[in-house]
Short mmCIF file of N, CA, C and O in Angstrom, two decimals:
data_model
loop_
_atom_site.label_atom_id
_atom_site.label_comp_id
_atom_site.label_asym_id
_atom_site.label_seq_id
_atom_site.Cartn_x
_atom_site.Cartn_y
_atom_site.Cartn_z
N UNK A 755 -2.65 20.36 -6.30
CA UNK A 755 -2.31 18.95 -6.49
C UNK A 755 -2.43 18.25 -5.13
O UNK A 755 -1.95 18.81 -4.15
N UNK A 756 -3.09 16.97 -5.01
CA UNK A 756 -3.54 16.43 -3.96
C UNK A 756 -1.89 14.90 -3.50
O UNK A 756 -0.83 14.65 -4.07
N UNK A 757 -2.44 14.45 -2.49
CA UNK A 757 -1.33 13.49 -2.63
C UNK A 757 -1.46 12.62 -3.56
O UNK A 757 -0.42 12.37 -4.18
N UNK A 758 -2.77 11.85 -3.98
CA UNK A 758 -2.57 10.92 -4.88
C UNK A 758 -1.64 11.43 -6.24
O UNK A 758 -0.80 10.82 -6.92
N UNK A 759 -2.16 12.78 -6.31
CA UNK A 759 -1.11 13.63 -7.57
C UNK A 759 -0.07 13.66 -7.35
O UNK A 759 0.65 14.16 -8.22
N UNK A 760 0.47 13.24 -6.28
CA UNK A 760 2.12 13.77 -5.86
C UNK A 760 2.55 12.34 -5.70
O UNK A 760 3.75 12.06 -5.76
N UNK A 761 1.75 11.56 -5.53
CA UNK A 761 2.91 10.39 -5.37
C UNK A 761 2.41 9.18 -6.85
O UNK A 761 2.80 8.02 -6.97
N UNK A 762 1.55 9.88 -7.74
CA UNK A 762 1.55 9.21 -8.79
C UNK A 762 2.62 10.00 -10.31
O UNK A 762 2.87 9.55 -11.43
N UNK A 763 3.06 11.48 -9.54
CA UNK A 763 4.13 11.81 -10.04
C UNK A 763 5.57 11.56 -9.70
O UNK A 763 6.50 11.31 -10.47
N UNK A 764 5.57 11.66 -8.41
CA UNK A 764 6.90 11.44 -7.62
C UNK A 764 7.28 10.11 -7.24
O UNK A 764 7.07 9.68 -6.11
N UNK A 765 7.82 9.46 -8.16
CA UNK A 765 7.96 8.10 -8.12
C UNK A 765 9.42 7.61 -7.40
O UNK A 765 9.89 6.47 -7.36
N UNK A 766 10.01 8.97 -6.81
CA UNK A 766 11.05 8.53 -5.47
C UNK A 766 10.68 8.20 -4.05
O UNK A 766 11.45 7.74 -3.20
N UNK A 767 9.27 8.51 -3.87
CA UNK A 767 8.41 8.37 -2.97
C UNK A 767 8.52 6.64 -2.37
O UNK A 767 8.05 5.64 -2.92
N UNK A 768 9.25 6.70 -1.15
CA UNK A 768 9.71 5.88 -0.42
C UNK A 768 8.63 4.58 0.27
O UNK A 768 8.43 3.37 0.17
N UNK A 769 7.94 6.34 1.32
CA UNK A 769 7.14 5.66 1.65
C UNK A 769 5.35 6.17 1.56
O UNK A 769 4.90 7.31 1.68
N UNK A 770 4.73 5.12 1.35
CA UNK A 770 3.17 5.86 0.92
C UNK A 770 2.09 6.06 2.24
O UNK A 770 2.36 5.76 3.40
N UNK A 771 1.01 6.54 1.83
CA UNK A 771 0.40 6.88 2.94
C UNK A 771 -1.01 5.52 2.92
O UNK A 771 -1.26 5.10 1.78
N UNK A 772 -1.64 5.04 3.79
CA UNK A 772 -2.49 3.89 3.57
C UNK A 772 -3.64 4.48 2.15
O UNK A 772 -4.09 4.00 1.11
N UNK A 773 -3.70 5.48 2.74
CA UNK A 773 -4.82 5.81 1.17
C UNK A 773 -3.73 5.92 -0.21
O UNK A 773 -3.98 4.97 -0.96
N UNK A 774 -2.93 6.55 -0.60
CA UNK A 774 -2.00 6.01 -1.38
C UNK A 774 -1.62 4.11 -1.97
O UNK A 774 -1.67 3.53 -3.05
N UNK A 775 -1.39 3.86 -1.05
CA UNK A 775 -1.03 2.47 -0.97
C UNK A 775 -2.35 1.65 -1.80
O UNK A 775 -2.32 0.96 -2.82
N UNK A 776 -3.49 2.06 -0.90
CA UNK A 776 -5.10 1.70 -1.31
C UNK A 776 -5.37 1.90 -2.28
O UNK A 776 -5.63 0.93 -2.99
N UNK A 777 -5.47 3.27 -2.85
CA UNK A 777 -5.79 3.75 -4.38
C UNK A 777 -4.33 3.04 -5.60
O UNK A 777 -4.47 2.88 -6.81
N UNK A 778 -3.83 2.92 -5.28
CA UNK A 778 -2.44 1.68 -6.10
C UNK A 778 -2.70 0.60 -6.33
O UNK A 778 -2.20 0.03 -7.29
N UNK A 779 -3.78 -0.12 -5.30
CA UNK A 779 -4.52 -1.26 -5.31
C UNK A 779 -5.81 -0.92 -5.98
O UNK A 779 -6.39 -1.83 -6.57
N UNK A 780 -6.19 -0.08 -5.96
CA UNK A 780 -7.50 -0.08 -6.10
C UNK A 780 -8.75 -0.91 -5.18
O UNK A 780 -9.79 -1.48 -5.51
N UNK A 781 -8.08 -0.67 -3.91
CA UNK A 781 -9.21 -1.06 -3.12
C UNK A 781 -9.56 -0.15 -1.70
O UNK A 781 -8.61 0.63 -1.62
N UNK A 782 -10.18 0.03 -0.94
CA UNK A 782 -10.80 1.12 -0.24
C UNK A 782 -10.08 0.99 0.96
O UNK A 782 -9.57 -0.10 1.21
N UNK A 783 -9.91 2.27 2.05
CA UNK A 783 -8.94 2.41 2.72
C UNK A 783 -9.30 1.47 3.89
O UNK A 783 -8.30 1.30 4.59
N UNK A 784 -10.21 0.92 4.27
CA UNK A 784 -10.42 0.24 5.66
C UNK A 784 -10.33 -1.41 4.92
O UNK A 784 -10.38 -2.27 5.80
N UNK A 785 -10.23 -1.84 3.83
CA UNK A 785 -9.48 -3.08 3.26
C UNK A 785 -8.27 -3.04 3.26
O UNK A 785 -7.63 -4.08 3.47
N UNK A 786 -7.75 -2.05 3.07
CA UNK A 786 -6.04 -1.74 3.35
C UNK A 786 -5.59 -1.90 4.58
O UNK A 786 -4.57 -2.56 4.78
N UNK A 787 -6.39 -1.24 5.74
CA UNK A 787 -5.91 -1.44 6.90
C UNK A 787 -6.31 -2.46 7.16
O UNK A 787 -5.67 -2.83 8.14
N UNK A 788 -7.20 -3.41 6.82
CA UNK A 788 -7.15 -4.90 7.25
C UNK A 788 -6.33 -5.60 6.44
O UNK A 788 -6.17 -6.76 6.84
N UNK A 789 -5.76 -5.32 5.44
CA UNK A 789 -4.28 -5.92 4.57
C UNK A 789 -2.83 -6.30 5.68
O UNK A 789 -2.03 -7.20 5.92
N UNK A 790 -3.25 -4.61 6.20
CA UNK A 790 -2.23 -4.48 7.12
C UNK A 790 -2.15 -5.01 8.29
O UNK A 790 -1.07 -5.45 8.70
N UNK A 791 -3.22 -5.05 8.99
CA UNK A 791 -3.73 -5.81 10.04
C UNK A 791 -3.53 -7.38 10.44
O UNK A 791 -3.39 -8.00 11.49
N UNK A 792 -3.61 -7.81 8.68
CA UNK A 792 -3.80 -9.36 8.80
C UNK A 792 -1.87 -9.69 8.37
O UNK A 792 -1.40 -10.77 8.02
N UNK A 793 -1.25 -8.63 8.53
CA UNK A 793 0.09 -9.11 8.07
C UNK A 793 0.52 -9.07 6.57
O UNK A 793 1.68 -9.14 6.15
N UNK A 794 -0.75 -8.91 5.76
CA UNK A 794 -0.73 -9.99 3.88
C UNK A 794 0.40 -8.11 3.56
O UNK A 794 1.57 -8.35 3.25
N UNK A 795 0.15 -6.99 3.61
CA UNK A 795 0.76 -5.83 3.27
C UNK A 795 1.50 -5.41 4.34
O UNK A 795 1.17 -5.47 5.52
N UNK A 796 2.64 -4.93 3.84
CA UNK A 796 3.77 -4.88 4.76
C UNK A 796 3.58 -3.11 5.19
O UNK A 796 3.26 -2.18 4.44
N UNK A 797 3.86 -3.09 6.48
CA UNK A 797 3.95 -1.64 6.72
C UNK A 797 4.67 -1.17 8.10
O UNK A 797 4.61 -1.86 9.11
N UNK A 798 5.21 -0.19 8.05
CA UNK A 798 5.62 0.16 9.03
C UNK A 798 5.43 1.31 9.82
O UNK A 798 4.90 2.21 9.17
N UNK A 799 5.70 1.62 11.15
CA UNK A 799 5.16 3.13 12.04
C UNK A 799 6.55 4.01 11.99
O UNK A 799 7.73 3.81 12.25
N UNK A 800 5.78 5.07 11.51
CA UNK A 800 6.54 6.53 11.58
C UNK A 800 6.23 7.53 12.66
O UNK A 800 5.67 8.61 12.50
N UNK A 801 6.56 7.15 13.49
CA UNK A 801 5.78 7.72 14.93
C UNK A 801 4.66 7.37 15.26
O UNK A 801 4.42 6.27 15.76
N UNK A 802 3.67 8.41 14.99
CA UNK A 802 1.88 7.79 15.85
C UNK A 802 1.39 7.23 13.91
O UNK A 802 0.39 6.56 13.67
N UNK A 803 2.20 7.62 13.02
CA UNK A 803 1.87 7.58 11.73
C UNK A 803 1.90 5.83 11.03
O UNK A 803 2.80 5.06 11.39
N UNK A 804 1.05 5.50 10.25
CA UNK A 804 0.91 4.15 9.71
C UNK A 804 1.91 4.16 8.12
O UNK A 804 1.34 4.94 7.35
N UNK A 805 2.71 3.77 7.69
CA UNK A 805 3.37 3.85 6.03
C UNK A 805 3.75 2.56 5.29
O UNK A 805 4.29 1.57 5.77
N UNK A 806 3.38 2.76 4.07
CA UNK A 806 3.46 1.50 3.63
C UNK A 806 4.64 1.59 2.56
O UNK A 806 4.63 2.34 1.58
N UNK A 807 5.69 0.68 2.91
CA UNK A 807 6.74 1.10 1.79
C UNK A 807 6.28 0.93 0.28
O UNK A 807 5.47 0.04 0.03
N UNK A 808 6.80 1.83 -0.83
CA UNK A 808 5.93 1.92 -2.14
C UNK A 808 6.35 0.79 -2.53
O UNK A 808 5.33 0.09 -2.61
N UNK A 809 7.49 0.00 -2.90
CA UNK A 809 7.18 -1.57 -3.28
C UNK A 809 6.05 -2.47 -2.38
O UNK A 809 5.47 -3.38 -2.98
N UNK A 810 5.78 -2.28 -1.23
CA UNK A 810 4.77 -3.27 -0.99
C UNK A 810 3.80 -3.42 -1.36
O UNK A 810 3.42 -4.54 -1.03
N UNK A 811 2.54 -2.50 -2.34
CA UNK A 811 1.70 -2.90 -2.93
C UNK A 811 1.95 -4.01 -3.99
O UNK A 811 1.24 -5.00 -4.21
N UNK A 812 3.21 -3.61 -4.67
CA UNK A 812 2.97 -4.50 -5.93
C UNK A 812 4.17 -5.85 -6.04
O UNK A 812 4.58 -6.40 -7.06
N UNK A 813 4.68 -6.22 -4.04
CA UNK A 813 4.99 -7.59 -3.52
C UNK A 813 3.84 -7.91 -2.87
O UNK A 813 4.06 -8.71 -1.96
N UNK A 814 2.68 -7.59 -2.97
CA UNK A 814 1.41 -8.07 -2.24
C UNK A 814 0.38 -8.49 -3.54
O UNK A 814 -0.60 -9.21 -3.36
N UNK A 815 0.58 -8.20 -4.23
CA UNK A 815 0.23 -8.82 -5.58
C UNK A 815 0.90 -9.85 -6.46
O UNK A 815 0.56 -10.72 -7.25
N UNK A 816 1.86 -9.41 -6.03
CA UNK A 816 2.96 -10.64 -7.07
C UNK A 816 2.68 -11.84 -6.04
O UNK A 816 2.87 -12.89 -6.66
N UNK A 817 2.27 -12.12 -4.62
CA UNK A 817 2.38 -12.94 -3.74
C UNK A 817 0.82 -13.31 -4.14
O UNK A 817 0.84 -14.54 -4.13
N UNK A 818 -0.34 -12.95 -4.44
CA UNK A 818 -1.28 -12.84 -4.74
C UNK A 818 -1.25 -14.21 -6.29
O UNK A 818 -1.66 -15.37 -6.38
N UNK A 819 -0.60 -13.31 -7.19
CA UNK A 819 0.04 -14.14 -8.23
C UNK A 819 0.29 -15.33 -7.95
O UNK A 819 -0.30 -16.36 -8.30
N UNK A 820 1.14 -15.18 -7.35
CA UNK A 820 1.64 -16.43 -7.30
C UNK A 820 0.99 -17.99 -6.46
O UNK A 820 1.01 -19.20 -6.69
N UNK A 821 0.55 -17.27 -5.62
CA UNK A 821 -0.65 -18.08 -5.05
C UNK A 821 -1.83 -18.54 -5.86
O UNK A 821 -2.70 -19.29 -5.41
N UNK A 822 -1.81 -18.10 -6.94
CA UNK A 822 -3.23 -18.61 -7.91
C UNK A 822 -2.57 -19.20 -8.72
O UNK A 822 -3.31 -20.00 -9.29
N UNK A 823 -1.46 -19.25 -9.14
CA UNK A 823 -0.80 -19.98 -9.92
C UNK A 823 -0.49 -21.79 -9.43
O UNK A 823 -0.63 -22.80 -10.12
N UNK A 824 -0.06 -21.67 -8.10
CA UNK A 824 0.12 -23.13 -7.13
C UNK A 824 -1.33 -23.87 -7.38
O UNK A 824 -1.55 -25.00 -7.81
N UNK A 825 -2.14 -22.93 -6.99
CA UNK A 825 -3.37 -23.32 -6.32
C UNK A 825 -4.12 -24.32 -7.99
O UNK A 825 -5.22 -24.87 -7.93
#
């Protein structure tokens, strides 16, 4: 079992890994790190390590949402 298997089972899973986070989105890992980059996905450092808390994919969508809705 790979991580995507482990954290699409283990749904206590805090915090995700950028490819995690990415494949949740369904978009590719160097768009993620420019998610992250540009501020729009929230993430934080675990030492030399990059993590994206598991609610922030889907408050980066609801913000997404909601922005097409104003607009």
């Amino acid at each position: 079992m790979d991580t995507a298997d482990i954290a699409a089972v283990d749904s206590t899973l805090v915090l995700l890994t950028v490819e995690e986070a990415a494949r949740r989105l369904r978009i590719g890992r160097t768009t993620c790190y420019g998610l992250i980059r540009s501020g729009e996905l929230e993430s934080v450092p675990v030492g030399r390590l990059r993590r994206v808390p598991a609610d922030a994919p889907a408050a980066y969508v609801t913000r997404l949402r909601a922005a097409k809705r104003a607009a």
